[in-house]
Amino acid sequence: MENLKYRFDNGKPTQGVTAIVGVLGSGNLEVLVEPAALGGACEIEVKTAANGFDRIWQAVMKDFFARHRVGDIRISVNDAGATPAIVSLRLDQAIETYIAQGKIKT
Amino acid sequence: MTHSYYESSARARIAGLLDADSFHEWLPAADRLTSPHLAALEQSAAFDDGVIVGRGSIAGKQVFFAAQEGGFMGGAVGEVHGAKIVGMLERAVRDHPAAVLLLLETGGVRLQEANAGLIAVSEVMRAILSARAAGVPVIVAIGGQYGCFGGMGIASRCASAIIISEEGRLGLSGPEVIETVRGVEEYDSRDRALVWRTVGGKHRYLLGECDTIVPDSMEAFQRAIIACINNGEDWSLEALEREHQLLGDRVQRFGSCKDGRDIWRELGWADPDAIAMMDNDEFIAAAQGRRAKDLECADSSALEKRGDKSPHSI
């Protein structure tokens, strides 16, 4: 097990409602997105069963932040060996669900 | 387009079955009520411990529910997972919803949690019976990839009714377990036809363990659940005695059968191999009078009329 933490500053504060997507099953991951007062930052915590992939996670998360530039958001990931492509898709799905659910509620 | 129940995640099933916007989750993922046992073993633990519990409505009627996620550790029951189901059932005893819905997909006890998991399953069984005793019907749906096995197979039979699809499987020891313990000569778990003939939805419907069999679609499961809520439970002494009689006779009648096929022949199916290829409607029509409970209720003249040559028939 490895615990990885990332923080990206200067994101756009993004409204939404707590969302969870994906399943913690082999080759898959679950992503939980929650609102958090982080001064415009996006914090991401990853718990992964596969050790030694810190640099790849870093790259995937950097790409994610470049795509969405979301702020005031905490993302928690439980991973069971998903490939980078799957991780990217799940992150996109999670943030889209978070924003869409927020629009329904308001 | 129909939505497959089999292919859906637990969350997608809840969303597909409940009335729009009626979903309310207790102890949601954000509460991070994860398994302490898995953490101690340095294993990944899902935020919701693999089960979603809460309340909502179906066709306007309030239901409490638990939905197991087969994708996380095969839906296995750990201490937290079990406690969430038990808490929901105990709340049903207090609040009296129209029904409790258990969307089960599980291999049984989570082996990593050993005794805590076993106790959790026994508590689920007791809580199911408490809810029923309080007048709340408990309806089980089985139609996921992992079937419903182990202690939760027993728990499901403690419920008021079971709805299953052809793809669903219900049993105690799962196919792989039987093969591991008794050998491949006894049971080849990779023989899918054999697996479905012995634990599959159609077999369970014919034996009478499942009250309703539906095609693999969210809409069909939803219709069957609504029908179960509306039907209520038969608590009469006659019904209970009939059930006991049926269970008692079963070993005697089918004890020597080696395969589901042999049982179906006993039940009056001239061509048991044709069953697997029938679609749901065709199968239900053909099963009229050819389920274990029909034999039980039928008198000898009815059996003769149907040309049943079973040596075990009454």
mmCIF file of C-alpha atoms in Angstrom, chain B:
data_model
loop_
_atom_site.group_PDB
_atom_site.id
_atom_site.type_symbol
_atom_site.label_atom_id
_atom_site.label_comp_id
_atom_site.label_asym_id
_atom_site.label_seq_id
_atom_site.Cartn_x
_atom_site.Cartn_y
_atom_site.Cartn_z
ATOM 1 C CA MET B 1 -33.201 0.522 -24.459
ATOM 2 C CA THR B 2 -33.266 -1.692 -21.398
ATOM 3 C CA HIS B 3 -30.706 -1.345 -18.646
ATOM 4 C CA SER B 4 -29.026 -4.561 -17.575
ATOM 5 C CA TYR B 5 -29.224 -5.243 -13.843
ATOM 6 C CA TYR B 6 -26.362 -7.730 -14.183
ATOM 7 C CA GLU B 7 -23.993 -5.192 -15.702
ATOM 8 C CA SER B 8 -24.812 -2.381 -13.264
ATOM 9 C CA SER B 9 -22.889 -1.333 -10.176
ATOM 10 C CA ALA B 10 -24.677 -1.285 -6.815
ATOM 11 C CA ARG B 11 -25.098 2.484 -7.054
ATOM 12 C CA ALA B 12 -26.483 2.254 -10.583
ATOM 13 C CA ARG B 13 -28.991 -0.379 -9.419
ATOM 14 C CA ILE B 14 -30.241 1.862 -6.634
ATOM 15 C CA ALA B 15 -30.504 4.785 -9.048
ATOM 16 C CA GLY B 16 -32.333 2.609 -11.600
ATOM 17 C CA LEU B 17 -34.855 1.111 -9.168
ATOM 18 C CA LEU B 18 -35.807 4.033 -6.924
ATOM 19 C CA ASP B 19 -38.113 6.906 -7.843
ATOM 20 C CA ALA B 20 -36.152 9.879 -9.192
ATOM 21 C CA ASP B 21 -34.569 12.075 -6.481
ATOM 22 C CA SER B 22 -35.847 9.866 -3.646
ATOM 23 C CA PHE B 23 -32.411 8.390 -2.819
ATOM 24 C CA HIS B 24 -31.018 9.173 0.620
ATOM 25 C CA GLU B 25 -27.912 7.360 1.806
ATOM 26 C CA TRP B 26 -27.004 6.591 5.415
ATOM 27 C CA LEU B 27 -23.288 6.524 6.235
ATOM 28 C CA PRO B 28 -22.287 7.623 2.730
ATOM 29 C CA ALA B 29 -18.808 7.263 1.237
ATOM 30 C CA ALA B 30 -17.773 10.696 2.528
ATOM 31 C CA ASP B 31 -18.150 9.401 6.122
ATOM 32 C CA ARG B 32 -15.259 7.010 5.362
ATOM 33 C CA LEU B 33 -16.584 4.226 7.556
ATOM 34 C CA THR B 34 -13.983 1.788 6.272
ATOM 35 C CA SER B 35 -12.926 -1.642 7.473
ATOM 36 C CA PRO B 36 -10.388 -1.585 10.345
ATOM 37 C CA HIS B 37 -9.507 -5.211 9.562
ATOM 38 C CA LEU B 38 -8.450 -4.450 5.985
ATOM 39 C CA ALA B 39 -6.454 -1.444 7.207
ATOM 40 C CA ALA B 40 -4.632 -3.687 9.699
ATOM 41 C CA LEU B 41 -3.764 -6.029 6.820
ATOM 42 C CA GLU B 42 -2.632 -3.058 4.706
ATOM 43 C CA GLN B 43 -5.316 -3.784 2.127
ATOM 44 C CA SER B 44 -7.342 -1.224 0.198
ATOM 45 C CA ALA B 45 -10.665 -0.466 1.838
ATOM 46 C CA ALA B 46 -13.656 1.013 -0.006
ATOM 47 C CA PHE B 47 -15.131 4.232 1.435
ATOM 48 C CA ASP B 48 -18.531 2.556 1.913
ATOM 49 C CA ASP B 49 -17.145 -0.911 2.774
ATOM 50 C CA GLY B 50 -18.868 -2.329 -0.298
ATOM 51 C CA VAL B 51 -22.490 -1.697 0.665
ATOM 52 C CA ILE B 52 -24.871 1.223 0.208
ATOM 53 C CA VAL B 53 -27.692 1.592 2.732
ATOM 54 C CA GLY B 54 -30.434 4.170 2.896
ATOM 55 C CA ARG B 55 -34.023 5.009 2.123
ATOM 56 C CA GLY B 56 -35.997 6.034 -0.924
ATOM 57 C CA SER B 57 -39.259 5.257 -2.633
ATOM 58 C CA ILE B 58 -40.455 2.883 -5.325
ATOM 59 C CA ALA B 59 -43.755 3.709 -7.028
ATOM 60 C CA GLY B 60 -44.333 6.205 -4.229
ATOM 61 C CA LYS B 61 -43.900 3.651 -1.425
ATOM 62 C CA GLN B 62 -41.132 4.192 1.107
ATOM 63 C CA VAL B 63 -38.457 1.502 1.132
ATOM 64 C CA PHE B 64 -35.222 1.045 3.047
ATOM 65 C CA PHE B 65 -32.467 -0.677 1.109
ATOM 66 C CA ALA B 66 -29.025 -2.233 1.135
ATOM 67 C CA ALA B 67 -27.117 -2.807 -2.107
ATOM 68 C CA GLN B 68 -23.913 -4.838 -2.146
ATOM 69 C CA GLU B 69 -21.153 -3.942 -4.602
ATOM 70 C CA GLY B 70 -19.837 -7.185 -6.113
ATOM 71 C CA GLY B 71 -16.881 -5.351 -7.635
ATOM 72 C CA PHE B 72 -15.359 -4.742 -4.201
ATOM 73 C CA MET B 73 -14.022 -8.038 -2.809
ATOM 74 C CA GLY B 74 -16.838 -9.980 -4.476
ATOM 75 C CA GLY B 75 -19.425 -8.279 -2.282
ATOM 76 C CA ALA B 76 -18.010 -10.087 0.742
ATOM 77 C CA VAL B 77 -19.442 -9.203 4.155
ATOM 78 C CA GLY B 78 -17.077 -7.645 6.672
ATOM 79 C CA GLU B 79 -17.823 -6.263 10.113
ATOM 80 C CA VAL B 80 -18.692 -2.711 9.003
ATOM 81 C CA HIS B 81 -20.511 -3.910 5.870
ATOM 82 C CA GLY B 82 -22.682 -6.237 7.960
ATOM 83 C CA ALA B 83 -23.301 -3.642 10.667
ATOM 84 C CA LYS B 84 -24.588 -1.180 8.051
ATOM 85 C CA ILE B 85 -27.153 -3.727 6.818
ATOM 86 C CA VAL B 86 -28.167 -4.635 10.388
ATOM 87 C CA GLY B 87 -28.558 -0.969 11.385
ATOM 88 C CA MET B 88 -30.781 -0.353 8.371
ATOM 89 C CA LEU B 89 -32.957 -3.386 9.222
ATOM 90 C CA GLU B 90 -33.241 -2.326 12.876
ATOM 91 C CA ARG B 91 -34.323 1.116 11.744
ATOM 92 C CA ALA B 92 -36.975 -0.585 9.601
ATOM 93 C CA VAL B 93 -38.300 -2.312 12.738
ATOM 94 C CA ARG B 94 -38.640 1.145 14.332
ATOM 95 C CA ASP B 95 -39.916 3.161 11.350
ATOM 96 C CA HIS B 96 -42.007 0.590 9.412
ATOM 97 C CA PRO B 97 -41.278 1.393 5.744
ATOM 98 C CA ALA B 98 -43.452 -0.392 3.167
ATOM 99 C CA ALA B 99 -40.591 -2.832 2.562
ATOM 100 C CA VAL B 100 -36.878 -3.462 2.910
ATOM 101 C CA LEU B 101 -35.008 -4.166 -0.276
ATOM 102 C CA LEU B 102 -31.794 -6.209 -0.230
ATOM 103 C CA LEU B 103 -29.899 -6.099 -3.536
ATOM 104 C CA LEU B 104 -27.493 -8.926 -2.800
ATOM 105 C CA GLU B 105 -24.337 -9.729 -4.713
ATOM 106 C CA THR B 106 -21.895 -11.556 -2.497
ATOM 107 C CA GLY B 107 -19.630 -14.545 -2.025
ATOM 108 C CA GLY B 108 -20.495 -14.528 1.695
ATOM 109 C CA VAL B 109 -18.200 -13.754 4.601
ATOM 110 C CA ARG B 110 -15.082 -11.670 3.933
ATOM 111 C CA LEU B 111 -12.357 -14.144 4.854
ATOM 112 C CA GLN B 112 -9.952 -11.362 5.921
ATOM 113 C CA GLU B 113 -12.365 -10.504 8.720
ATOM 114 C CA ALA B 114 -12.934 -14.091 9.837
ATOM 115 C CA ASN B 115 -15.118 -14.314 12.953
ATOM 116 C CA ALA B 116 -16.181 -10.654 12.794
ATOM 117 C CA GLY B 117 -17.584 -11.347 9.311
ATOM 118 C CA LEU B 118 -19.310 -14.552 10.415
ATOM 119 C CA ILE B 119 -20.945 -12.782 13.349
ATOM 120 C CA ALA B 120 -21.983 -9.936 11.026
ATOM 121 C CA VAL B 121 -23.799 -12.387 8.734
ATOM 122 C CA SER B 122 -25.595 -14.062 11.646
ATOM 123 C CA GLU B 123 -26.681 -10.637 12.874
ATOM 124 C CA VAL B 124 -28.036 -9.855 9.400
ATOM 125 C CA MET B 125 -30.119 -13.049 9.519
ATOM 126 C CA ARG B 126 -31.549 -12.177 12.917
ATOM 127 C CA ALA B 127 -32.287 -8.609 11.828
ATOM 128 C CA ILE B 128 -34.114 -9.836 8.690
ATOM 129 C CA LEU B 129 -36.360 -12.005 10.856
ATOM 130 C CA SER B 130 -36.927 -9.109 13.296
ATOM 131 C CA ALA B 131 -38.031 -6.849 10.449
ATOM 132 C CA ARG B 132 -40.437 -9.480 9.142
ATOM 133 C CA ALA B 133 -41.793 -10.093 12.618
ATOM 134 C CA ALA B 134 -42.432 -6.343 12.874
ATOM 135 C CA GLY B 135 -44.531 -6.574 9.711
ATOM 136 C CA VAL B 136 -41.986 -5.192 7.250
ATOM 137 C CA PRO B 137 -41.542 -7.451 4.217
ATOM 138 C CA VAL B 138 -37.896 -8.035 3.269
ATOM 139 C CA ILE B 139 -37.440 -8.477 -0.469
ATOM 140 C CA VAL B 140 -34.204 -9.865 -1.906
ATOM 141 C CA ALA B 141 -33.073 -9.296 -5.502
ATOM 142 C CA ILE B 142 -30.352 -11.490 -7.005
ATOM 143 C CA GLY B 143 -29.047 -10.870 -10.508
ATOM 144 C CA GLY B 144 -25.407 -9.779 -10.301
ATOM 145 C CA GLN B 145 -22.223 -11.276 -11.613
ATOM 146 C CA TYR B 146 -21.129 -12.805 -8.308
ATOM 147 C CA GLY B 147 -24.470 -14.367 -7.362
ATOM 148 C CA CYS B 148 -25.441 -14.751 -3.713
ATOM 149 C CA PHE B 149 -23.504 -17.342 -1.743
ATOM 150 C CA GLY B 150 -22.239 -18.349 1.674
ATOM 151 C CA GLY B 151 -23.972 -17.042 4.776
ATOM 152 C CA MET B 152 -25.794 -14.453 2.700
ATOM 153 C CA GLY B 153 -27.340 -17.322 0.708
ATOM 154 C CA ILE B 154 -28.894 -18.453 3.987
ATOM 155 C CA ALA B 155 -29.788 -14.879 4.930
ATOM 156 C CA SER B 156 -31.628 -14.429 1.639
ATOM 157 C CA ARG B 157 -33.770 -17.454 2.443
ATOM 158 C CA CYS B 158 -34.723 -15.790 5.740
ATOM 159 C CA ALA B 159 -36.363 -13.026 3.690
ATOM 160 C CA SER B 160 -40.011 -12.722 2.660
ATOM 161 C CA ALA B 161 -39.385 -13.160 -1.061
ATOM 162 C CA ILE B 162 -36.547 -13.576 -3.524
ATOM 163 C CA ILE B 163 -36.570 -12.151 -7.033
ATOM 164 C CA ILE B 164 -33.935 -13.664 -9.320
ATOM 165 C CA SER B 165 -32.934 -13.441 -12.973
ATOM 166 C CA GLU B 166 -31.731 -16.336 -15.107
ATOM 167 C CA GLU B 167 -28.214 -14.916 -14.737
ATOM 168 C CA GLY B 168 -28.539 -14.867 -10.946
ATOM 169 C CA ARG B 169 -27.145 -17.648 -8.802
ATOM 170 C CA LEU B 170 -28.059 -18.633 -5.270
ATOM 171 C CA GLY B 171 -26.343 -21.194 -3.084
ATOM 172 C CA LEU B 172 -24.447 -21.938 0.093
ATOM 173 C CA SER B 173 -20.956 -23.051 -0.954
ATOM 174 C CA GLY B 174 -20.053 -21.458 -4.252
ATOM 175 C CA PRO B 175 -18.931 -23.578 -7.233
ATOM 176 C CA GLU B 176 -15.210 -22.885 -6.713
ATOM 177 C CA VAL B 177 -15.472 -23.764 -3.038
ATOM 178 C CA ILE B 178 -17.153 -27.093 -3.752
ATOM 179 C CA GLU B 179 -14.525 -27.940 -6.357
ATOM 180 C CA THR B 180 -11.688 -27.031 -3.980
ATOM 181 C CA VAL B 181 -13.087 -29.095 -1.134
ATOM 182 C CA ARG B 182 -14.546 -32.100 -2.990
ATOM 183 C CA GLY B 183 -12.503 -32.247 -6.171
ATOM 184 C CA VAL B 184 -13.192 -31.545 -9.831
ATOM 185 C CA GLU B 185 -14.778 -34.978 -10.310
ATOM 186 C CA GLU B 186 -17.462 -33.974 -7.852
ATOM 187 C CA TYR B 187 -18.077 -30.526 -9.290
ATOM 188 C CA ASP B 188 -16.376 -28.735 -12.166
ATOM 189 C CA SER B 189 -16.775 -25.030 -11.387
ATOM 190 C CA ARG B 190 -15.680 -24.092 -14.913
ATOM 191 C CA ASP B 191 -18.595 -26.055 -16.419
ATOM 192 C CA ARG B 192 -20.901 -23.056 -16.650
ATOM 193 C CA ALA B 193 -23.879 -25.094 -17.827
ATOM 194 C CA LEU B 194 -23.529 -27.352 -14.772
ATOM 195 C CA VAL B 195 -23.188 -24.332 -12.462
ATOM 196 C CA TRP B 196 -26.388 -22.770 -13.786
ATOM 197 C CA ARG B 197 -28.236 -26.108 -13.708
ATOM 198 C CA THR B 198 -27.471 -26.433 -10.001
ATOM 199 C CA VAL B 199 -27.471 -22.877 -8.599
ATOM 200 C CA GLY B 200 -28.827 -20.695 -11.440
ATOM 201 C CA GLY B 201 -32.005 -18.628 -11.436
ATOM 202 C CA LYS B 202 -34.178 -21.041 -13.416
ATOM 203 C CA HIS B 203 -33.251 -23.944 -11.137
ATOM 204 C CA ARG B 204 -33.980 -21.908 -8.025
ATOM 205 C CA TYR B 205 -37.345 -20.890 -9.465
ATOM 206 C CA LEU B 206 -38.285 -24.498 -10.224
ATOM 207 C CA LEU B 207 -37.212 -25.682 -6.772
ATOM 208 C CA GLY B 208 -39.257 -22.853 -5.253
ATOM 209 C CA GLU B 209 -36.525 -21.010 -3.384
ATOM 210 C CA CYS B 210 -37.176 -17.985 -5.553
ATOM 211 C CA ASP B 211 -40.706 -16.736 -5.935
ATOM 212 C CA THR B 212 -40.188 -14.684 -9.048
ATOM 213 C CA ILE B 213 -37.905 -14.943 -12.066
ATOM 214 C CA VAL B 214 -37.393 -11.914 -14.280
ATOM 215 C CA PRO B 215 -35.429 -11.005 -17.412
ATOM 216 C CA ASP B 216 -32.154 -9.169 -16.817
ATOM 217 C CA SER B 217 -33.411 -5.600 -16.896
ATOM 218 C CA MET B 218 -33.776 -2.895 -14.282
ATOM 219 C CA GLU B 219 -37.404 -2.367 -15.336
ATOM 220 C CA ALA B 220 -38.270 -6.046 -14.828
ATOM 221 C CA PHE B 221 -36.693 -6.113 -11.362
ATOM 222 C CA GLN B 222 -38.548 -2.909 -10.486
ATOM 223 C CA ARG B 223 -41.926 -4.336 -11.594
ATOM 224 C CA ALA B 224 -41.311 -7.513 -9.588
ATOM 225 C CA ILE B 225 -40.338 -5.520 -6.478
ATOM 226 C CA ILE B 226 -43.532 -3.434 -6.717
ATOM 227 C CA ALA B 227 -45.592 -6.629 -7.047
ATOM 228 C CA CYS B 228 -43.880 -8.120 -3.973
ATOM 229 C CA ILE B 229 -44.568 -4.969 -1.923
ATOM 230 C CA ASN B 230 -48.230 -5.041 -2.951
ATOM 231 C CA ASN B 231 -48.676 -8.758 -2.321
ATOM 232 C CA GLY B 232 -47.547 -8.672 1.296
ATOM 233 C CA GLU B 233 -46.741 -11.836 3.203
ATOM 234 C CA ASP B 234 -48.761 -14.969 3.870
ATOM 235 C CA TRP B 235 -48.283 -15.626 7.580
ATOM 236 C CA SER B 236 -51.045 -18.245 7.847
ATOM 237 C CA LEU B 237 -50.320 -21.501 9.661
ATOM 238 C CA GLU B 238 -51.277 -23.397 6.493
ATOM 239 C CA ALA B 239 -48.677 -21.528 4.450
ATOM 240 C CA LEU B 240 -45.947 -22.192 6.998
ATOM 241 C CA GLU B 241 -46.840 -25.877 7.270
ATOM 242 C CA ARG B 242 -46.885 -26.167 3.480
ATOM 243 C CA GLU B 243 -43.397 -24.661 3.326
ATOM 244 C CA HIS B 244 -42.106 -27.048 5.990
ATOM 245 C CA GLN B 245 -43.676 -30.005 4.210
ATOM 246 C CA LEU B 246 -42.062 -28.936 0.958
ATOM 247 C CA LEU B 247 -38.627 -28.611 2.526
ATOM 248 C CA GLY B 248 -39.044 -31.897 4.380
ATOM 249 C CA ASP B 249 -39.991 -33.821 1.263
ATOM 250 C CA ARG B 250 -37.204 -32.350 -0.786
ATOM 251 C CA VAL B 251 -34.357 -34.523 0.407
ATOM 252 C CA GLN B 252 -36.472 -37.617 0.039
ATOM 253 C CA ARG B 253 -37.686 -36.726 -3.425
ATOM 254 C CA PHE B 254 -34.513 -35.308 -4.961
ATOM 255 C CA GLY B 255 -31.821 -36.713 -2.664
ATOM 256 C CA SER B 256 -30.519 -39.186 -5.242
ATOM 257 C CA CYS B 257 -30.388 -36.650 -8.082
ATOM 258 C CA LYS B 258 -26.897 -35.861 -9.369
ATOM 259 C CA ASP B 259 -27.744 -32.796 -11.422
ATOM 260 C CA GLY B 260 -30.391 -30.134 -11.818
ATOM 261 C CA ARG B 261 -31.444 -31.972 -14.967
ATOM 262 C CA ASP B 262 -32.456 -35.051 -12.918
ATOM 263 C CA ILE B 263 -34.593 -32.894 -10.642
ATOM 264 C CA TRP B 264 -36.303 -31.225 -13.600
ATOM 265 C CA ARG B 265 -37.137 -34.638 -15.043
ATOM 266 C CA GLU B 266 -38.636 -35.590 -11.689
ATOM 267 C CA LEU B 267 -40.717 -32.426 -11.890
ATOM 268 C CA GLY B 268 -42.229 -33.589 -15.177
ATOM 269 C CA TRP B 269 -40.034 -31.847 -17.761
ATOM 270 C CA ALA B 270 -39.816 -34.290 -20.683
ATOM 271 C CA ASP B 271 -36.882 -32.419 -22.237
ATOM 272 C CA PRO B 272 -34.876 -30.787 -19.417
ATOM 273 C CA ASP B 273 -32.110 -29.671 -21.786
ATOM 274 C CA ALA B 274 -34.540 -27.342 -23.546
ATOM 275 C CA ILE B 275 -34.913 -25.232 -20.374
ATOM 276 C CA ALA B 276 -31.603 -23.404 -20.750
ATOM 277 C CA MET B 277 -32.571 -21.999 -24.161
ATOM 278 C CA MET B 278 -36.022 -20.699 -23.182
ATOM 279 C CA ASP B 279 -36.517 -16.962 -22.790
ATOM 280 C CA ASN B 280 -38.095 -15.752 -19.563
ATOM 281 C CA ASP B 281 -41.754 -15.632 -20.670
ATOM 282 C CA GLU B 282 -41.542 -18.971 -22.427
ATOM 283 C CA PHE B 283 -39.897 -20.526 -19.371
ATOM 284 C CA ILE B 284 -42.493 -19.192 -16.907
ATOM 285 C CA ALA B 285 -45.325 -20.474 -19.104
ATOM 286 C CA ALA B 286 -43.714 -23.902 -19.450
ATOM 287 C CA ALA B 287 -43.028 -24.032 -15.699
ATOM 288 C CA GLN B 288 -46.739 -23.826 -14.862
ATOM 289 C CA GLY B 289 -47.430 -26.967 -12.828
ATOM 290 C CA ARG B 290 -43.810 -28.094 -13.122
ATOM 291 C CA ARG B 291 -42.297 -26.499 -10.028
ATOM 292 C CA ALA B 292 -41.564 -28.397 -6.820
ATOM 293 C CA LYS B 293 -44.388 -26.621 -4.993
ATOM 294 C CA ASP B 294 -46.906 -27.634 -7.666
ATOM 295 C CA LEU B 295 -46.056 -31.281 -7.165
ATOM 296 C CA GLU B 296 -46.517 -30.790 -3.461
ATOM 297 C CA CYS B 297 -49.959 -29.278 -3.822
ATOM 298 C CA ALA B 298 -51.140 -31.496 -6.643
ATOM 299 C CA ASP B 299 -53.113 -34.582 -5.806
ATOM 300 C CA SER B 300 -52.290 -37.912 -7.371
ATOM 301 C CA SER B 301 -54.933 -37.633 -10.084
ATOM 302 C CA ALA B 302 -53.417 -34.395 -11.315
ATOM 303 C CA LEU B 303 -50.026 -36.061 -11.477
ATOM 304 C CA GLU B 304 -51.429 -38.950 -13.497
ATOM 305 C CA LYS B 305 -53.160 -36.593 -15.896
ATOM 306 C CA ARG B 306 -49.863 -34.942 -16.595
ATOM 307 C CA GLY B 307 -48.302 -38.313 -17.237
ATOM 308 C CA ASP B 308 -45.752 -38.024 -14.456
ATOM 309 C CA LYS B 309 -43.918 -41.340 -14.182
ATOM 310 C CA SER B 310 -41.783 -40.253 -11.277
ATOM 311 C CA PRO B 311 -41.151 -43.148 -8.869
ATOM 312 C CA HIS B 312 -41.086 -40.613 -6.053
ATOM 313 C CA SER B 313 -44.373 -38.940 -6.848
ATOM 314 C CA ILE B 314 -47.151 -39.143 -4.299
#
